[in-house]
Amino acid sequence: MGCCGSAERAKREWKPLEDRSCTDLPWFLLFTLFCVGMGAICGYTIVTGGAARLVFGYDSYGNTCGQRNEAIEGVKLSGLDHTDRKYVFFLDPCNIDIVQRKIKSMALCVSQCPTEEMKTYGDLRRFAMINGSELCSYELAGHKYPSLPERYDKCPKLPVPQSKALPLFNRCTPVDISCYSKFAEAVVTFVSDNTVLHRLIAGVVASKEIIVGLCLLALVLSMILMVIIRYISAVLVWILTVIVVLGSLGGTGVLWWLYIDHRLTMNETVAKDLKEVKETNGETEASKDHMQALLVYAISATVFTVILLLLMLFMRKRVALTIALFHVAGKVFIHLPLLVLQPFCTFLALFLFWVYWILVLLFLGTTGIPEKNEETGLTEFRLSGPLQYLTWYHAVGLIWISEFILACQQMTVAGAVVTYYFTRDKNKLPLTPILSSVLRLMRYHLGTVAKGSFIITLVKIPRLILMYIYNQLKGKENACARCLLKACICCLWCLEKCLNYLNQNAYAATAINSTSFCTSARDAFVILVENALRVAAINTVGDFVLFLGKVLIVTCTAFAGVLALNYQRDYTEWVLPLIIVCLFAFLVAHCFLSIFEIVVDVLFLCFAIDTKYNDGTPGKEFYMDKALMEFVENSRKSVAPAERGRSKRSRAREEAELTEMKAMAPGTSSA
């Protein structure tokens, strides 16, 4: 199970698509046991009644509505028969705990929610007598409501708003939700005015058809971009590169100009009368701080610009490889059009799992031993003892299984692209390469995916914990601790990104050679190190082009949204719909272009393996596409003159050394 347990091989023999065997089987068994544990948590919440309490609701005495209950020791009015009382009614639904974001009011099980507003206790009595639904505590008789002294504490707060039961969870909620405005403010912290919140929500409701249309537009634009991007030319890439370089040079120049201008102004100030300088001592110190900050910014920008220029200088000949890979990636999508559906399948799997996870988490919130809250007098259910760690187990499951689903997508795409690349005759491709890749994944490589996703989980959990601690320290005086935590968070984030990239290439190596995760990761790492400059060129130029594609989709969608929402003159009514549309557009563009990026990365790994172990001679023919073949031939042509020049110089040097040796040999000189 370790990464170093397998014996070292003298040389890796790459045999694409030839042999298949199960990889990392122990990790598959471990992941299966973990998933069984996740299912056991769900089963425990259902058996112990937590799921029923969440769905049907329960009152403040621990009774589940709509069923017969057992008495709870130490809790009065528990163990009641609520078969006819199926709805949860809150005596004061507007009594909301802003910090905990929950209703603090006493809850009762009733047979019917209030169908009209009730302003007096006489109205409560009449509603109880006519409908048989008593809205005060169980020990109070309905016909005595107006005269009971306990009515102020154990009856609903007047006026009682008209309520309506939720379709699934059987909670009586006020028809007029204005009393929830404070709760909404607690959730949406950036809104401080209720009228603004209402106008924002009204804008979303009024523009729902436009929002759906713009989301579909973003989806169509993403698909069109994936088709167009294969026709990207070297000229366009160089134009974009020049724009970046010029922007960096211009920004650096502006910073140095500001620094020099500030320094000259500072010198003029110092040259003035000494008395005036003393009077403006505070302003002088502030100016010095500003000048030092500008100097730091200017030096940093200069270093960045120099590094950027050096990268462009060394990678100028490798941009052509990125262009060729983009062309081949476009052909992959033509031969494998179902790759476009991968983001939908992954999103659907994640969505279903997240819904299940949230439901089980809510079940856990209503599972456990009933305890009476001494502060409020209400009965709450809490997990105690070893059972309280079920929530942590469930949280780890969220991260590991989510990463597992994403890794399955990467393995599926890698398997399909590997099949395409290493099939010489593209007309003989399988009818369903993607389905074949999914079947290979499920039959052979689920353990590899489980192991790779677990490694990402091990890095992500500490980062999330540190982020939580960092947020808790906000506003505290310990700035040094917060700075160290931020540095650790950044380091873990960088490590996670590097491991994600290595995992993706390890999955591709597994799809090629059917090797275990660690062996594949080592082989892929060796290939990437041998082609470090090419990797840098593809990641910089390719990622920059794809980022511009995301910006283009978001910009076009936002522009269309402004035109479509222009009829609403109040900006507060269309700003939220526009933000929603832009976020959705970026999410869609990221999902589609991330598939394109995976395809390019897998193609590059296949290309690097192909050029390393094949040279085009009989018996070692290339697998690569014509576009990549042209790149190889052009590279050979550019290298050949230099090699001929080196060979001529070496032959001349050898002839000179031979002549010199003959001259020094005895008996060769004339008498």
XYZ file of C-alpha atoms in Angstrom:
671
model
C 0.000 0.000 0.000
C 2.982 2.282 0.315
C 4.557 4.252 -2.444
C 7.913 2.602 -2.197
C 6.951 -0.988 -1.753
C 7.332 -2.150 -5.357
C 10.673 -3.281 -6.725
C 12.546 -0.833 -8.903
C 12.699 -1.634 -12.599
C 15.740 -0.917 -14.677
C 13.624 0.609 -17.425
C 9.938 1.240 -17.828
C 8.440 -0.659 -20.752
C 5.428 1.319 -21.907
C 2.854 -0.979 -23.515
C -0.176 1.183 -24.257
C -3.538 -0.564 -24.102
C -1.995 -4.045 -24.154
C -2.251 -5.489 -20.636
C -4.924 -4.788 -18.039
C -4.872 -5.757 -14.381
C -6.448 -4.543 -11.144
C -4.455 -1.769 -9.484
C -4.330 -0.725 -5.807
C -6.874 -3.323 -4.723
C -6.273 -2.723 -0.950
C -7.232 0.913 -1.398
C -10.401 -0.099 -3.210
C -11.322 -2.323 -0.256
C -10.501 0.496 2.180
C -12.650 2.975 0.237
C -15.489 0.442 0.086
C -15.354 -0.005 3.871
C -15.364 3.770 4.312
C -18.458 4.114 2.113
C -20.124 1.323 4.103
C -19.396 3.399 7.215
C -21.047 6.426 5.578
C -24.103 4.307 4.828
C -24.119 2.974 8.386
C -24.336 6.549 9.707
C -27.395 7.164 7.551
C -28.915 3.887 8.734
C -28.250 4.777 12.372
C -30.026 8.135 12.027
C -33.036 6.422 10.444
C -33.259 3.615 13.021
C -32.923 5.958 16.012
C -35.612 8.298 14.695
C -33.441 11.248 13.674
C -34.665 11.137 10.082
C -38.316 10.960 11.194
C -37.854 13.901 13.569
C -36.360 15.972 10.742
C -39.006 15.115 8.159
C -42.121 15.062 10.362
C -40.882 17.530 12.966
C -40.975 17.335 16.757
C -42.204 19.551 19.553
C -40.316 21.078 22.469
C -41.067 18.021 24.638
C -39.350 15.512 22.339
C -42.547 14.155 20.717
C -42.441 13.426 16.990
C -45.461 14.816 15.188
C -47.794 12.453 13.338
C -47.024 9.318 15.387
C -47.309 7.689 18.800
C -44.346 8.520 21.079
C -42.638 6.933 24.050
C -42.188 8.866 27.282
C -38.798 10.478 27.935
C -37.545 10.264 31.490
C -37.496 13.635 33.209
C -39.429 15.449 30.463
C -43.051 16.247 31.185
C -45.654 16.089 28.425
C -43.494 13.581 26.530
C -44.824 10.244 25.250
C -48.003 11.753 23.772
C -49.991 10.313 20.901
C -49.655 12.794 18.051
C -51.151 10.620 15.329
C -53.651 13.361 14.424
C -51.226 16.232 14.976
C -49.016 16.238 11.886
C -47.775 19.857 11.750
C -45.152 21.747 13.768
C -46.314 25.144 14.994
C -43.967 27.742 16.564
C -45.470 30.008 19.213
C -43.216 32.887 18.130
C -41.826 32.138 14.642
C -40.078 35.499 14.498
C -37.974 34.853 17.616
C -34.760 34.073 15.777
C -31.272 33.538 17.175
C -29.089 35.587 14.821
C -25.863 33.899 15.956
C -27.069 30.281 15.798
C -29.409 31.043 12.869
C -32.364 29.104 14.277
C -35.812 29.715 15.782
C -35.753 29.863 19.605
C -39.522 29.636 20.034
C -41.389 26.761 21.698
C -42.746 24.262 19.152
C -45.984 22.260 19.349
C -47.602 19.578 17.231
C -50.977 20.751 15.878
C -53.595 19.240 13.614
C -53.956 22.353 11.451
C -51.943 25.497 10.806
C -53.641 28.896 11.384
C -55.618 29.678 8.239
C -56.152 33.330 9.137
C -54.595 36.015 11.297
C -55.672 35.894 14.976
C -55.419 39.060 17.048
C -56.976 38.009 20.384
C -57.031 34.962 22.661
C -60.730 34.702 21.862
C -59.750 34.050 18.238
C -57.424 31.280 19.465
C -60.271 29.725 21.458
C -62.666 29.911 18.510
C -60.073 28.327 16.172
C -59.499 25.487 18.685
C -63.211 24.826 19.138
C -64.080 24.908 15.417
C -61.037 23.152 13.903
C -59.917 21.095 16.881
C -56.377 22.496 16.575
C -55.129 23.837 19.906
C -52.322 26.358 19.422
C -51.365 26.687 23.105
C -49.380 24.234 25.232
C -50.932 20.797 25.687
C -51.846 21.207 29.382
C -54.041 24.248 28.672
C -57.702 23.705 27.812
C -58.755 25.364 24.585
C -62.045 26.805 25.873
C -60.207 28.578 28.747
C -57.531 30.396 26.719
C -58.751 34.001 27.392
C -58.862 33.535 31.177
C -55.736 31.477 31.903
C -52.781 33.355 33.489
C -50.295 31.041 31.678
C -51.515 32.273 28.301
C -48.738 34.882 28.036
C -45.961 32.243 28.239
C -47.559 29.128 26.747
C -49.740 30.563 23.993
C -48.665 32.085 20.662
C -47.502 35.673 20.561
C -50.268 37.956 19.297
C -51.096 38.612 16.609
C -50.738 35.075 15.233
C -49.908 35.350 11.508
C -51.633 33.298 8.860
C -49.502 30.206 8.196
C -49.085 27.548 5.567
C -47.476 24.108 5.931
C -44.306 23.369 3.987
C -44.903 20.673 1.342
C -42.462 18.098 2.738
C -41.320 19.048 6.234
C -44.752 19.855 7.748
C -43.697 23.128 9.422
C -46.221 25.927 9.765
C -44.560 28.994 8.232
C -46.081 32.491 8.077
C -47.439 33.466 4.681
C -45.923 36.933 5.178
C -42.209 36.219 5.671
C -41.347 39.792 6.628
C -40.544 38.651 10.174
C -37.658 36.610 8.743
C -35.865 39.709 7.462
C -33.466 39.744 10.429
C -32.674 36.092 9.826
C -32.005 36.855 6.169
C -29.702 39.662 7.229
C -27.734 37.205 9.363
C -27.291 34.880 6.394
C -26.754 37.583 3.786
C -24.394 39.731 5.825
C -23.709 42.270 3.088
C -27.324 43.503 3.178
C -28.122 45.942 5.969
C -31.405 47.408 4.771
C -34.530 45.235 4.599
C -35.906 47.239 1.698
C -32.740 46.582 -0.294
C -33.049 42.847 0.404
C -36.680 42.836 -0.668
C -35.848 44.720 -3.864
C -33.006 42.330 -4.674
C -35.248 39.301 -4.185
C -37.979 40.978 -6.224
C -35.476 41.602 -9.012
C -34.503 37.927 -9.086
C -38.142 36.780 -9.121
C -39.091 39.262 -11.851
C -36.098 38.282 -14.014
C -36.150 34.508 -13.591
C -36.894 33.882 -17.291
C -34.021 36.156 -18.317
C -31.683 34.461 -15.822
C -32.510 31.026 -17.266
C -31.996 32.328 -20.806
C -28.631 33.887 -19.957
C -27.495 30.687 -18.244
C -28.344 28.751 -21.408
C -26.442 31.378 -23.399
C -23.356 30.826 -21.230
C -23.685 27.087 -21.814
C -23.878 27.537 -25.591
C -20.948 29.982 -25.609
C -18.808 27.477 -23.696
C -19.537 24.753 -26.233
C -18.817 27.100 -29.144
C -15.535 28.176 -27.562
C -14.410 24.557 -27.213
C -14.969 24.138 -30.969
C -13.297 27.415 -31.959
C -10.272 27.128 -29.689
C -8.765 24.342 -31.822
C -8.325 26.885 -34.622
C -6.221 29.184 -32.472
C -3.143 30.279 -34.378
C 0.417 30.971 -33.396
C -0.064 34.626 -34.356
C -2.901 35.006 -31.849
C -0.875 33.343 -29.102
C 2.060 35.631 -29.790
C -0.247 38.666 -29.804
C -1.574 37.646 -26.393
C 1.966 37.029 -25.163
C 3.120 40.431 -26.382
C 0.144 42.056 -24.665
C 1.099 40.404 -21.380
C 4.761 41.381 -21.733
C 3.935 44.961 -22.691
C 1.478 45.188 -19.815
C 4.141 43.973 -17.415
C 6.725 46.404 -18.817
C 4.233 49.274 -18.720
C 3.200 48.522 -15.148
C 6.831 48.302 -14.052
C 7.636 51.595 -15.773
C 4.703 53.342 -14.125
C 5.782 52.115 -10.678
C 9.352 53.339 -11.195
C 8.054 56.682 -12.498
C 5.841 57.085 -9.430
C 8.772 56.206 -7.170
C 11.114 58.716 -8.861
C 8.444 61.429 -8.847
C 7.740 60.787 -5.173
C 11.441 60.863 -4.358
C 11.970 64.164 -6.187
C 9.017 65.678 -4.358
C 10.458 64.390 -1.093
C 13.847 65.988 -1.842
C 12.203 69.320 -2.580
C 10.361 69.127 0.740
C 13.554 68.344 2.646
C 15.342 71.238 0.955
C 12.884 73.722 2.420
C 13.196 75.618 5.644
C 14.167 73.402 8.645
C 11.384 74.857 10.740
C 8.781 73.951 8.166
C 10.186 70.414 8.039
C 9.839 70.081 11.818
C 6.250 71.235 11.637
C 5.446 68.643 9.015
C 7.449 65.849 10.576
C 4.460 63.483 10.595
C 3.724 64.104 6.922
C 7.394 63.510 6.071
C 7.404 60.156 7.829
C 4.249 59.131 5.974
C 5.842 60.188 2.670
C 8.900 58.065 3.451
C 6.685 55.067 4.100
C 4.874 55.619 0.810
C 8.171 55.954 -1.032
C 9.523 52.729 0.471
C 6.330 50.911 -0.455
C 6.607 52.158 -4.036
C 10.230 51.005 -4.149
C 9.255 47.520 -2.981
C 6.463 47.353 -5.551
C 8.743 48.578 -8.335
C 11.496 46.079 -7.493
C 8.981 43.224 -7.267
C 7.446 44.191 -10.619
C 10.927 44.397 -12.167
C 11.837 40.923 -10.923
C 8.551 39.562 -12.223
C 9.081 41.222 -15.625
C 12.625 39.884 -15.925
C 11.460 36.363 -15.066
C 8.625 36.695 -17.579
C 10.999 37.873 -20.334
C 13.418 35.017 -19.612
C 10.565 32.520 -19.751
C 9.375 33.933 -23.062
C 12.955 33.804 -24.378
C 13.484 30.167 -23.430
C 9.990 28.996 -24.378
C 9.519 30.899 -27.637
C 10.194 27.716 -29.651
C 7.850 25.657 -27.496
C 4.735 27.722 -28.120
C 4.316 25.764 -31.352
C 3.844 22.583 -29.320
C 1.009 24.199 -27.367
C -0.661 25.231 -30.633
C -0.279 21.688 -32.030
C -1.742 20.171 -28.842
C -4.710 22.548 -29.064
C -5.328 21.401 -32.653
C -5.170 17.728 -31.667
C -7.405 18.366 -28.622
C -9.990 19.829 -30.994
C -9.823 16.652 -33.100
C -10.284 14.582 -29.950
C -13.575 16.353 -29.264
C -14.636 15.763 -32.877
C -13.980 12.008 -32.595
C -15.232 11.844 -28.981
C -18.120 14.348 -28.820
C -19.505 12.790 -25.628
C -16.559 14.300 -23.750
C -18.613 17.492 -23.714
C -21.116 15.743 -21.443
C -18.509 14.876 -18.808
C -19.035 18.121 -16.813
C -22.782 17.374 -16.678
C -22.231 13.810 -15.451
C -19.706 14.928 -12.845
C -21.919 17.779 -11.654
C -24.919 15.439 -11.418
C -22.930 12.903 -9.377
C -21.588 15.625 -7.065
C -25.025 17.206 -6.712
C -26.682 13.914 -5.759
C -23.930 13.106 -3.288
C -24.056 16.599 -1.734
C -27.837 16.386 -1.340
C -27.442 13.000 0.356
C -24.645 14.358 2.561
C -26.669 17.394 3.643
C -29.714 15.246 4.433
C -27.660 12.877 6.578
C -26.051 15.864 8.302
C -29.520 17.192 9.124
C -30.499 13.738 10.340
C -27.491 13.800 12.662
C -28.687 17.146 14.017
C -31.914 15.517 15.246
C -30.315 12.233 16.390
C -29.067 11.352 19.847
C -30.133 11.431 23.461
C -32.886 13.932 24.414
C -31.615 16.613 26.793
C -33.428 19.536 28.362
C -31.880 22.916 27.663
C -31.756 24.660 31.058
C -31.669 28.102 29.470
C -34.702 27.763 27.208
C -36.474 24.790 28.817
C -36.775 23.089 25.423
C -35.820 19.482 24.671
C -32.952 18.987 22.222
C -31.344 15.844 20.780
C -27.542 15.615 20.987
C -24.948 12.960 20.221
C -22.793 12.055 23.195
C -19.794 9.855 23.863
C -18.122 8.178 20.870
C -21.186 8.945 18.729
C -20.258 12.629 18.616
C -17.382 11.729 16.258
C -19.872 10.555 13.631
C -20.126 14.152 12.426
C -16.356 14.322 11.872
C -16.418 11.003 10.018
C -19.233 12.370 7.884
C -17.235 15.556 7.169
C -14.180 13.566 6.020
C -16.506 11.590 3.766
C -17.635 14.818 2.096
C -14.068 15.659 1.071
C -12.848 12.171 0.150
C -15.893 11.112 -1.889
C -16.073 14.504 -3.656
C -12.414 14.199 -4.629
C -13.070 10.584 -5.666
C -15.833 11.686 -8.053
C -13.584 14.374 -9.577
C -10.752 11.837 -9.910
C -13.105 9.425 -11.689
C -13.804 12.162 -14.215
C -10.072 12.684 -14.768
C -9.456 8.942 -15.159
C -12.378 8.587 -17.575
C -11.198 11.457 -19.772
C -7.601 10.210 -19.624
C -8.640 6.696 -20.649
C -10.647 7.964 -23.624
C -7.841 10.290 -24.798
C -5.212 7.541 -24.399
C -7.378 5.217 -26.506
C -7.632 7.905 -29.179
C -3.912 8.720 -29.190
C -2.553 5.170 -29.260
C -4.966 3.941 -31.931
C -3.065 4.339 -35.201
C -6.107 4.078 -37.443
C -8.651 6.528 -36.063
C -11.370 4.825 -38.115
C -10.922 1.733 -35.922
C -11.687 3.507 -32.674
C -14.182 1.728 -30.380
C -17.798 2.704 -30.902
C -17.968 4.162 -27.397
C -14.436 5.038 -26.193
C -15.794 6.948 -23.199
C -18.035 4.079 -22.102
C -15.089 1.705 -22.552
C -12.971 4.014 -20.387
C -15.665 4.039 -17.691
C -15.886 0.241 -17.731
C -12.077 -0.087 -17.469
C -12.123 2.332 -14.559
C -14.824 0.411 -12.709
C -13.253 -2.970 -13.417
C -9.554 -2.261 -12.847
C -8.672 1.164 -11.458
C -11.107 2.249 -8.731
C -8.402 1.555 -6.137
C -5.979 3.888 -7.924
C -8.582 6.647 -7.989
C -9.384 6.072 -4.303
C -5.705 6.321 -3.345
C -5.106 9.499 -5.352
C -8.207 11.198 -3.944
C -7.232 10.176 -0.403
C -3.841 11.894 -0.795
C -5.622 15.110 -1.810
C -7.934 14.707 1.193
C -4.950 14.428 3.551
C -3.713 17.811 2.318
C -7.103 19.517 2.109
C -8.289 18.705 5.650
C -5.373 20.475 7.444
C -5.782 23.449 5.105
C -9.487 23.745 5.925
C -8.761 23.452 9.651
C -6.134 26.201 9.430
C -8.563 28.371 7.449
C -11.154 27.936 10.212
C -8.590 28.887 12.879
C -7.491 31.871 10.798
C -11.076 33.126 10.515
C -11.529 32.718 14.272
C -8.446 34.878 14.878
C -9.724 37.723 12.728
C -9.950 40.891 14.749
C -7.563 39.570 17.391
C -4.290 41.285 18.214
C -2.056 38.279 17.514
C -1.002 39.376 14.034
C 2.078 37.138 14.020
C -0.007 33.985 14.510
C -2.397 35.030 11.764
C 0.524 35.686 9.403
C 2.023 32.250 10.096
C -1.342 30.589 9.577
C -1.794 32.421 6.274
C 1.654 31.262 5.135
C 0.845 27.653 6.079
C -2.478 27.877 4.251
C -0.748 29.168 1.109
C 1.880 26.403 1.272
C -0.770 23.714 1.660
C -2.753 25.234 -1.201
C 0.311 25.141 -3.482
C 1.028 21.545 -2.409
C -2.562 20.583 -3.157
C -2.368 22.108 -6.660
C 0.920 20.310 -7.398
C -0.479 17.005 -6.174
C -3.620 17.504 -8.250
C -1.502 17.985 -11.368
C 0.682 14.976 -10.555
C -2.395 12.846 -9.781
C -3.933 13.755 -13.116
C -0.806 12.609 -14.966
C -0.607 9.501 -12.773
C -4.151 8.590 -13.840
C -3.106 9.020 -17.478
C -0.072 6.771 -16.922
C -2.349 4.180 -15.302
C -4.700 4.384 -18.287
C -1.719 3.765 -20.608
C 0.149 1.020 -18.773
C -2.294 -0.278 -16.131
C 0.196 0.280 -13.295
C -0.475 1.145 -9.653
C -0.838 4.724 -8.476
C 2.656 5.133 -7.041
C 4.367 3.518 -10.028
C 2.333 5.652 -12.421
C 3.035 8.807 -10.421
C 6.780 8.093 -10.440
C 6.832 7.354 -14.185
C 4.755 10.439 -14.984
C 6.978 12.590 -12.762
C 10.096 11.386 -14.617
C 8.504 12.199 -17.976
C 7.427 15.653 -16.780
C 10.889 16.457 -15.386
C 12.510 15.437 -18.664
C 10.179 17.861 -20.475
C 10.155 20.599 -17.841
C 10.386 23.527 -20.292
C 7.632 22.106 -22.465
C 5.458 21.635 -19.393
C 6.102 25.240 -18.365
C 5.222 26.497 -21.843
C 1.984 24.514 -22.013
C 0.917 25.513 -18.495
C 1.682 29.200 -18.993
C 0.530 29.778 -22.564
C -2.272 27.201 -22.482
C -3.660 28.272 -19.119
C -3.489 31.916 -20.145
C -5.460 31.244 -23.330
C -8.050 29.206 -21.420
C -8.313 31.940 -18.782
C -8.988 34.473 -21.517
C -11.680 32.130 -22.790
C -13.361 32.140 -19.380
C -13.171 35.921 -19.235
C -14.637 36.134 -22.747
C -17.627 33.943 -21.847
C -18.334 35.853 -18.623
C -17.981 39.204 -20.401
C -20.291 38.249 -23.265
C -22.884 36.848 -20.856
C -22.687 39.950 -18.651
C -23.060 42.236 -21.685
C -26.104 40.292 -22.874
C -27.463 40.451 -19.322
C -27.089 44.236 -19.173
C -28.959 44.568 -22.476
C -31.701 42.192 -21.361
C -32.135 43.758 -17.913
C -31.818 47.359 -19.051
C -35.576 47.901 -18.824
C -35.265 47.762 -15.012
C -33.974 51.234 -14.258
C -33.253 50.590 -10.588
C -29.815 48.996 -10.479
C -30.606 47.224 -7.196
C -33.210 45.146 -9.054
C -30.861 43.759 -11.706
C -27.490 43.692 -9.998
C -28.217 40.422 -8.157
C -29.556 38.617 -11.272
C -26.487 39.811 -13.166
C -24.151 38.531 -10.420
C -25.932 35.164 -10.430
C -25.626 34.900 -14.209
C -21.937 35.877 -14.208
C -21.116 33.334 -11.487
C -22.968 30.633 -13.390
C -21.211 31.608 -16.632
C -17.796 31.385 -14.974
C -18.691 28.029 -13.405
C -19.850 26.608 -16.745
C -16.812 27.969 -18.586
C -14.500 26.568 -15.930
C -16.134 23.117 -16.101
C -15.953 22.876 -19.894
C -12.478 24.364 -20.298
C -11.142 22.230 -17.446
C -12.095 19.176 -19.560
C -10.228 20.743 -22.480
C -7.232 21.354 -20.202
C -7.257 17.717 -19.027
C -7.313 16.560 -22.656
C -4.326 18.790 -23.506
C -2.330 17.558 -20.502
C -3.024 13.890 -21.300
C -2.110 14.466 -24.960
C 1.179 16.010 -23.905
C 2.051 13.048 -21.673
C 1.244 10.649 -24.527
C 3.304 12.793 -26.905
C 6.278 12.835 -24.528
C 6.141 9.043 -24.142
C 5.753 8.620 -27.895
C 8.789 10.756 -28.743
C 10.890 9.134 -26.018
C 10.371 5.517 -27.042
C 9.693 5.899 -30.779
C 11.692 7.611 -33.526
C 9.650 6.989 -36.665
C 11.803 4.137 -37.940
C 10.254 0.789 -38.966
C 9.115 -1.018 -35.854
C 9.136 2.224 -33.856
C 6.548 4.251 -35.721
C 5.005 7.279 -34.040
C 1.416 7.173 -32.806
C 1.013 10.945 -32.944
C -1.292 13.042 -35.098
C -0.121 14.862 -38.245
C -0.085 18.220 -36.437
C 2.299 16.860 -33.802
C 4.297 15.066 -36.516
C 4.841 18.392 -38.284
C 6.073 19.872 -35.023
C 8.573 17.009 -34.594
C 9.816 17.363 -38.178
C 10.220 21.127 -37.817
C 12.128 20.605 -34.572
C 14.434 18.121 -36.277
C 15.042 20.522 -39.158
C 15.950 23.320 -36.752
C 18.275 21.015 -34.799
C 19.977 19.435 -37.852
C 22.063 22.517 -38.951
C 23.356 22.974 -35.426
C 24.316 19.298 -35.229
C 26.054 19.485 -38.628
C 27.959 22.556 -37.473
C 29.025 20.788 -34.298
C 30.095 17.693 -36.263
C 32.189 19.790 -38.679
C 33.903 21.548 -35.813
C 34.572 18.247 -34.064
C 36.015 16.698 -37.268
C 38.261 19.711 -37.823
C 39.416 19.511 -34.239
C 40.149 15.790 -34.587
C 42.148 16.354 -37.836
C 44.180 19.089 -36.174
C 44.962 16.850 -33.223
C 45.955 14.002 -35.592
C 48.303 16.294 -37.570
C 49.863 17.517 -34.369
C 50.426 13.956 -33.151
C 52.073 12.991 -36.444
C 54.398 15.966 -36.220
C 55.450 14.942 -32.705
C 55.986 11.251 -33.608
C 59.717 10.171 -33.865
C 61.140 9.511 -37.335
C 58.639 11.556 -39.149
C 60.828 14.662 -39.573
C 63.292 14.865 -42.547
C 66.977 14.532 -41.915
